[in-house]
Coordinates of C-alpha atoms in Angstrom, one line a residue:
Y618 CA 76.3 84.5 173.6
L619 CA 75.6 82.1 176.5
T620 CA 77.4 82.8 179.7
P621 CA 77.4 80.5 182.8
P622 CA 76.1 81.8 186.2
S623 CA 78.0 82.9 189.2
A624 CA 79.8 86.1 188.0
S625 CA 81.2 84.4 184.9
Q626 CA 82.9 86.7 182.3
G627 CA 83.2 85.6 178.7
F628 CA 85.7 88.2 177.5
A629 CA 88.2 90.5 179.0
P630 CA 87.6 94.3 178.6
H631 CA 88.0 95.3 175.0
Y632 CA 86.5 97.5 172.2
D633 CA 85.3 96.3 168.8
D634 CA 85.5 97.6 165.3
I635 CA 81.7 97.5 165.0
E636 CA 78.6 99.3 166.3
A637 CA 77.0 96.7 168.7
F638 CA 73.4 96.3 169.7
V639 CA 73.0 93.8 172.6
L640 CA 69.6 92.3 173.1
Q641 CA 69.2 90.4 176.5
L642 CA 67.2 87.3 175.9
E643 CA 67.5 85.2 179.1
G644 CA 68.8 85.9 182.6
C645 CA 70.7 89.0 183.6
K646 CA 74.1 90.4 182.8
H647 CA 76.1 93.2 184.4
W648 CA 77.7 95.6 181.8
K649 CA 80.3 98.3 182.2
V650 CA 81.0 100.5 179.2
Y651 CA 83.9 103.0 179.1
P652 CA 84.6 105.9 176.6
P653 CA 87.6 105.6 174.3
M654 CA 90.9 106.4 176.1
N655 CA 92.1 108.8 173.4
K656 CA 91.4 110.3 170.0
G657 CA 93.5 107.6 168.3
E658 CA 91.1 104.9 169.7
T659 CA 88.0 106.8 168.7
L660 CA 86.1 105.1 165.9
P661 CA 88.8 102.4 165.4
R662 CA 89.1 100.3 162.3
A663 CA 90.2 97.2 164.2
S664 CA 89.2 95.7 167.5
S665 CA 91.5 96.1 170.5
T666 CA 93.6 93.6 172.4
D667 CA 92.4 92.8 175.9
Y668 CA 92.6 95.4 178.7
T669 CA 93.3 94.6 182.3
E670 CA 91.5 95.9 185.3
E671 CA 94.7 97.9 186.0
D672 CA 94.3 99.6 182.6
L673 CA 90.8 100.8 183.6
K674 CA 91.3 101.7 187.2
D675 CA 91.4 105.4 186.6
I676 CA 88.5 105.5 184.1
Q677 CA 84.9 105.9 185.2
P678 CA 82.5 103.8 183.2
T679 CA 79.9 105.8 181.3
L680 CA 77.4 103.1 181.8
D681 CA 77.2 100.6 184.7
V682 CA 74.0 98.6 184.3
V683 CA 72.4 95.2 184.6
L684 CA 70.5 94.1 181.5
K685 CA 67.3 92.1 182.0
P686 CA 65.4 90.1 179.4
G687 CA 64.0 92.5 176.8
D688 CA 66.6 95.2 177.5
I689 CA 68.8 96.5 174.6
L690 CA 72.2 98.1 174.9
Y691 CA 73.9 100.1 172.2
M692 CA 77.7 100.4 172.2
P693 CA 79.4 102.7 169.7
R694 CA 82.5 101.5 167.8
G695 CA 85.6 101.9 170.0
W696 CA 83.9 102.0 173.4
I697 CA 85.5 99.6 175.9
H698 CA 83.1 97.1 177.6
Q699 CA 83.0 94.1 179.8
A700 CA 80.2 92.0 181.1
M701 CA 79.6 89.2 183.6
T702 CA 76.6 87.3 185.0
L703 CA 75.4 88.2 188.5
P704 CA 77.0 86.6 191.6
T705 CA 74.9 83.7 192.9
T706 CA 73.3 84.5 196.2
A707 CA 70.4 83.1 198.2
N708 CA 68.2 85.8 196.7
S709 CA 69.4 85.6 193.1
K710 CA 69.7 81.9 192.3
K711 CA 66.9 82.4 189.7
D712 CA 69.2 84.7 187.7
G713 CA 71.6 81.9 186.7
H714 CA 73.0 82.0 183.2
S715 CA 72.8 84.8 180.7
L716 CA 71.9 84.6 177.0
H717 CA 72.1 87.6 174.7
L718 CA 72.1 88.4 171.0
T719 CA 74.6 90.8 169.5
V720 CA 73.7 92.6 166.2
S721 CA 76.7 94.3 164.7
A722 CA 76.8 97.1 162.1
M723 CA 79.2 99.5 160.4
Q724 CA 82.2 97.1 160.1
N725 CA 84.5 98.3 157.4
W726 CA 82.0 101.0 156.7
A727 CA 84.0 104.2 157.2
W728 CA 85.1 106.9 154.7
A729 CA 88.6 105.4 154.9
D730 CA 87.2 102.1 153.5
L731 CA 85.7 103.9 150.6
L732 CA 88.9 105.8 149.9
E733 CA 91.0 102.6 150.1
I734 CA 89.0 101.4 147.1
L735 CA 88.6 104.7 145.3
V736 CA 92.1 106.3 145.5
P737 CA 94.1 103.4 144.0
E738 CA 91.6 103.0 141.2
A739 CA 91.7 106.8 140.6
L740 CA 95.5 106.8 140.5
E741 CA 95.4 103.9 138.0
A742 CA 92.9 105.7 135.8
A743 CA 94.8 108.9 135.9
C744 CA 98.0 107.1 135.0
Q745 CA 96.3 105.6 131.9
S746 CA 95.0 108.9 130.7
T747 CA 95.0 109.4 126.9
T748 CA 94.9 113.2 127.3
S749 CA 97.7 113.8 129.8
T750 CA 101.1 112.2 130.5
S751 CA 101.9 114.2 133.6
L752 CA 101.7 111.2 136.0
R753 CA 103.9 109.1 133.6
Q754 CA 106.6 111.7 133.3
G755 CA 109.9 110.9 135.0
L756 CA 110.8 112.5 138.4
P757 CA 113.2 115.5 138.2
R758 CA 116.8 114.7 137.8
N759 CA 118.8 114.7 141.1
F760 CA 115.6 115.5 143.1
L761 CA 117.0 113.4 146.0
E762 CA 119.7 116.0 146.5
Y763 CA 117.2 118.6 147.7
M764 CA 114.1 116.7 148.8
G765 CA 113.4 114.5 151.8
A766 CA 113.5 114.9 155.5
I767 CA 117.3 115.6 155.6
H768 CA 116.7 118.7 153.4
D769 CA 113.5 119.9 155.1
N770 CA 113.4 123.1 157.0
V771 CA 113.1 121.3 160.3
S772 CA 112.7 124.5 162.4
S773 CA 109.2 125.0 160.9
N774 CA 108.1 121.4 161.6
D775 CA 105.7 121.8 164.5
E776 CA 105.6 118.0 165.0
L777 CA 109.2 117.7 166.1
P778 CA 110.0 117.2 169.8
E779 CA 110.5 120.5 171.6
G780 CA 114.2 119.8 172.2
L781 CA 115.0 119.2 168.5
K782 CA 112.8 122.2 167.5
Q783 CA 114.8 124.5 169.8
A784 CA 118.1 123.1 168.5
A785 CA 117.1 123.6 164.9
Q786 CA 115.9 127.2 165.6
A787 CA 119.2 128.0 167.3
H788 CA 121.2 126.5 164.4
E789 CA 119.2 128.6 162.0
K790 CA 119.7 131.8 164.0
Q791 CA 123.5 131.1 164.2
S792 CA 123.6 130.5 160.5
N793 CA 121.9 133.9 159.9
E794 CA 124.4 135.7 162.1
D795 CA 127.4 134.1 160.4
D796 CA 128.7 135.7 157.3
E797 CA 127.8 133.5 154.3
D798 CA 129.7 134.1 151.1
D799 CA 127.7 134.8 148.0
E800 CA 128.2 131.3 146.6
E801 CA 126.6 129.7 149.7
K802 CA 123.7 132.1 149.6
I803 CA 123.0 131.4 146.0
A804 CA 123.2 127.6 146.5
K805 CA 120.7 127.9 149.4
Q806 CA 118.3 130.0 147.3
I807 CA 118.5 127.5 144.4
K808 CA 117.8 124.6 146.8
Q809 CA 114.8 126.4 148.2
K810 CA 113.5 127.2 144.7
Q811 CA 113.9 123.6 143.7
Q812 CA 112.0 122.4 146.8
K813 CA 109.1 124.8 146.1
Q814 CA 108.9 123.9 142.5
F815 CA 108.9 120.2 143.3
R816 CA 106.1 120.6 145.8
E817 CA 104.1 122.6 143.3
E818 CA 104.5 119.9 140.6
A819 CA 103.6 117.2 143.1
K820 CA 100.5 119.1 144.2
K821 CA 99.3 119.4 140.6
R822 CA 99.5 115.6 140.1
I823 CA 97.9 114.9 143.5
M824 CA 95.0 117.2 142.5
R825 CA 94.7 115.4 139.2
V826 CA 94.3 112.1 141.0
C827 CA 91.8 113.7 143.4
K828 CA 89.8 115.1 140.4
E829 CA 89.8 111.6 138.9
A830 CA 88.6 110.2 142.2
M831 CA 85.7 112.6 142.4
S832 CA 84.5 111.4 139.0
M833 CA 84.7 107.8 140.2
I834 CA 82.8 108.1 143.5
D835 CA 79.7 106.2 142.2
A836 CA 81.9 103.4 141.0
G837 CA 83.7 103.3 144.4
C838 CA 80.3 103.1 146.1
D839 CA 79.3 100.3 143.8
Q840 CA 82.5 98.4 144.9
I841 CA 81.5 98.9 148.6
G842 CA 78.0 97.7 147.7
K843 CA 79.3 94.5 146.0
R844 CA 81.4 93.7 149.0
F845 CA 78.4 94.1 151.3
L846 CA 76.3 91.8 149.1
S847 CA 79.1 89.3 149.2
D848 CA 79.2 89.5 153.0
R849 CA 75.5 89.2 153.8
L850 CA 73.2 86.3 154.2
P851 CA 70.7 85.3 151.4
P852 CA 67.1 86.6 151.9
A853 CA 65.0 84.4 154.1
L854 CA 61.4 84.0 153.0
F855 CA 59.4 82.9 156.0
T856 CA 55.8 82.9 155.2
K857 CA 53.9 80.7 152.7
N858 CA 52.6 83.8 151.0
E859 CA 56.1 85.2 150.5
L860 CA 57.3 81.9 149.0
S861 CA 54.3 81.6 146.8
L862 CA 55.2 84.9 145.0
T863 CA 58.7 83.7 144.0
S864 CA 60.3 81.0 141.9
E865 CA 60.8 79.0 145.1
S866 CA 57.0 78.3 145.2
K867 CA 56.0 74.6 145.5
D868 CA 52.3 75.4 145.7
A869 CA 50.8 73.8 142.5
T870 CA 47.5 75.6 143.1
H871 CA 49.2 79.1 143.0
H872 CA 49.3 81.4 140.0
T873 CA 53.0 81.0 139.5
A874 CA 52.7 77.2 139.2
T875 CA 49.5 77.5 137.2
H876 CA 51.2 79.6 134.5
G877 CA 54.5 77.7 134.8
G878 CA 56.3 80.7 136.3
K879 CA 55.9 82.5 133.1
L880 CA 55.8 86.3 133.1
W881 CA 53.5 88.2 130.8
P882 CA 53.1 91.9 129.9
N883 CA 50.5 92.4 132.6
T884 CA 52.4 90.5 135.3
L885 CA 53.2 92.6 138.4
C886 CA 56.8 92.4 139.8
R887 CA 58.8 93.7 142.7
L888 CA 62.1 92.9 144.5
V889 CA 61.8 90.0 146.9
R890 CA 63.6 92.0 149.6
P891 CA 65.0 95.5 149.7
G892 CA 68.8 95.7 149.2
I893 CA 69.4 92.2 147.9
A894 CA 70.6 93.3 144.5
R895 CA 72.6 96.2 143.0
L896 CA 73.2 97.4 139.5
A897 CA 76.6 98.5 138.4
L898 CA 77.9 99.6 135.0
E899 CA 81.2 97.8 134.1
D900 CA 83.0 97.4 130.7
N901 CA 80.0 98.7 128.8
K902 CA 77.7 96.2 130.4
A903 CA 74.9 96.5 133.0
V904 CA 75.9 94.0 135.7
L905 CA 73.5 93.0 138.4
Y906 CA 75.0 91.7 141.7
H907 CA 72.8 89.9 144.2
C908 CA 73.0 87.8 147.3
V909 CA 70.2 85.3 146.5
D910 CA 72.7 82.5 145.9
N911 CA 74.8 83.3 149.0
S912 CA 75.6 80.5 151.4
R913 CA 74.5 80.7 155.0
V914 CA 78.2 79.9 155.6
Y915 CA 80.2 83.2 155.4
H916 CA 81.6 83.5 151.9
G917 CA 80.5 80.0 151.2
N918 CA 79.5 80.9 147.6
P919 CA 81.0 83.6 145.4
L920 CA 78.7 86.2 143.9
S921 CA 77.1 85.2 140.7
P922 CA 76.5 88.4 138.8
M923 CA 74.1 88.7 135.8
E924 CA 75.2 90.6 132.7
F925 CA 72.8 92.7 130.6
E926 CA 73.2 95.2 127.8
L927 CA 73.5 98.8 128.7
D928 CA 70.1 99.7 127.3
D929 CA 68.6 97.2 129.8
A930 CA 69.8 99.3 132.7
P931 CA 66.7 101.6 133.0
A932 CA 64.3 98.6 133.2
L933 CA 66.6 96.8 135.7
E934 CA 66.7 100.0 137.8
M935 CA 62.9 100.1 137.9
L936 CA 62.7 96.5 139.0
L937 CA 65.4 96.8 141.7
T938 CA 63.8 99.9 143.2
T939 CA 60.2 98.5 143.4
V940 CA 59.8 97.0 146.8
E941 CA 56.9 96.0 149.1
P942 CA 54.1 97.2 149.2
H943 CA 54.5 98.4 145.6
W944 CA 54.4 96.6 142.4
I945 CA 55.4 97.4 138.8
C946 CA 53.8 96.0 135.7
V947 CA 56.2 94.3 133.1
Q948 CA 54.7 96.4 130.3
D949 CA 55.5 99.6 132.2
L950 CA 59.3 99.0 132.3
I951 CA 61.4 101.4 130.3
H952 CA 62.6 99.6 127.1
D953 CA 62.1 99.7 123.4
D954 CA 60.1 96.6 123.0
I955 CA 57.9 94.4 125.1
E956 CA 59.8 91.2 124.4
D957 CA 62.9 92.7 126.0
K958 CA 60.9 93.8 129.0
M959 CA 59.5 90.3 129.5
D960 CA 62.9 88.7 129.1
I961 CA 64.6 91.0 131.6
A962 CA 61.9 90.4 134.2
Q963 CA 61.8 86.7 133.6
S964 CA 65.5 86.3 134.1
L965 CA 65.4 88.1 137.4
Y966 CA 62.3 86.0 138.5
D967 CA 64.0 82.8 137.5
E968 CA 67.1 83.8 139.6
G969 CA 64.9 84.3 142.6
I970 CA 65.3 88.0 142.8
L971 CA 61.7 89.0 141.9
A972 CA 58.3 88.3 143.4
I973 CA 55.4 88.3 140.9
L974 CA 51.7 88.6 141.1
Q975 CA 49.2 87.8 138.3
T976 CA 45.9 89.6 139.2
E977 CA 44.5 89.5 135.7
T978 CA 44.2 86.9 133.0
P979 CA 47.7 86.7 131.4
D980 CA 48.1 88.8 128.3
K981 CA 49.4 86.1 125.9
S982 CA 49.4 88.4 122.8
V983 CA 53.2 88.5 123.1
Q984 CA 55.3 85.3 123.3
T985 CA 58.9 85.0 124.1
G986 CA 61.3 82.1 124.1

């Protein structure tokens, strides 16, 4: 963010739906940071609209500081902030503009985001159960005649405004003092029994969905992981040495070019970068998602998952969990035969997911397609 000099302000006071790390690169900038105004604005899931100075007049900033080059500021999600460059004076003309870099984290990364994925899928799975029909059963006949807010015992609802609560309590007291005939009492008792039974039946089904959700937590986390891979940038390989270990190598003198990018049983492998790929089990397949083909434009390219057989999963897991400075040898991967080990590692290398190192003469006793 580049802000002009002379007390310029880029944005009105606001809070964000991210955790923000602000690194001051050039010039100086005056920041004011305020705590959330209430519990409802603590850890928000969406950014705020703009605040005015009038909105903040009675709130003391938790932080009132000038950032200089090299300083870093952390702002939790939901904390209100505003910033401006310093006023230009005879003694501060050198300050001028401000340039800072903001690194954001934790966007759409709350428990609620996981549950938004998990609960609907758990409900769908529970509904399709082949062992129970409880969620597919029809609702009780005439349940609207005794369920809903109009039939609720409002005097016990602590969330009602005080005036309504007192009126409801007075009505209940008067009803208890009046003589009710036996028929009215019986009708009231039946209604209360129906309400209790309905809630118990609803609770059983809610708990069934919750139990299903608990069994699907790993799958829900994989969904979050896939979304993160879709959102992130592709790995950037900066040094010549990094590039030389991958299928992106253009160095004709390097081992990868010398051996035509071919992997052998004694070839060493590791993931190009930690976190660039994730393995999920879907429809009886081992599916590998990665961000290597991502565009540098946000969502410019869709994910291009790779499908493998389920018995390839242990070998894939070993490759995806081996990161710098460690290496794993192709022949040490978990699988039934060496040809499959080589094919799995070769496919990941060709996709740009693996780095390889050939420290010994290639073992060409095994050939694959």
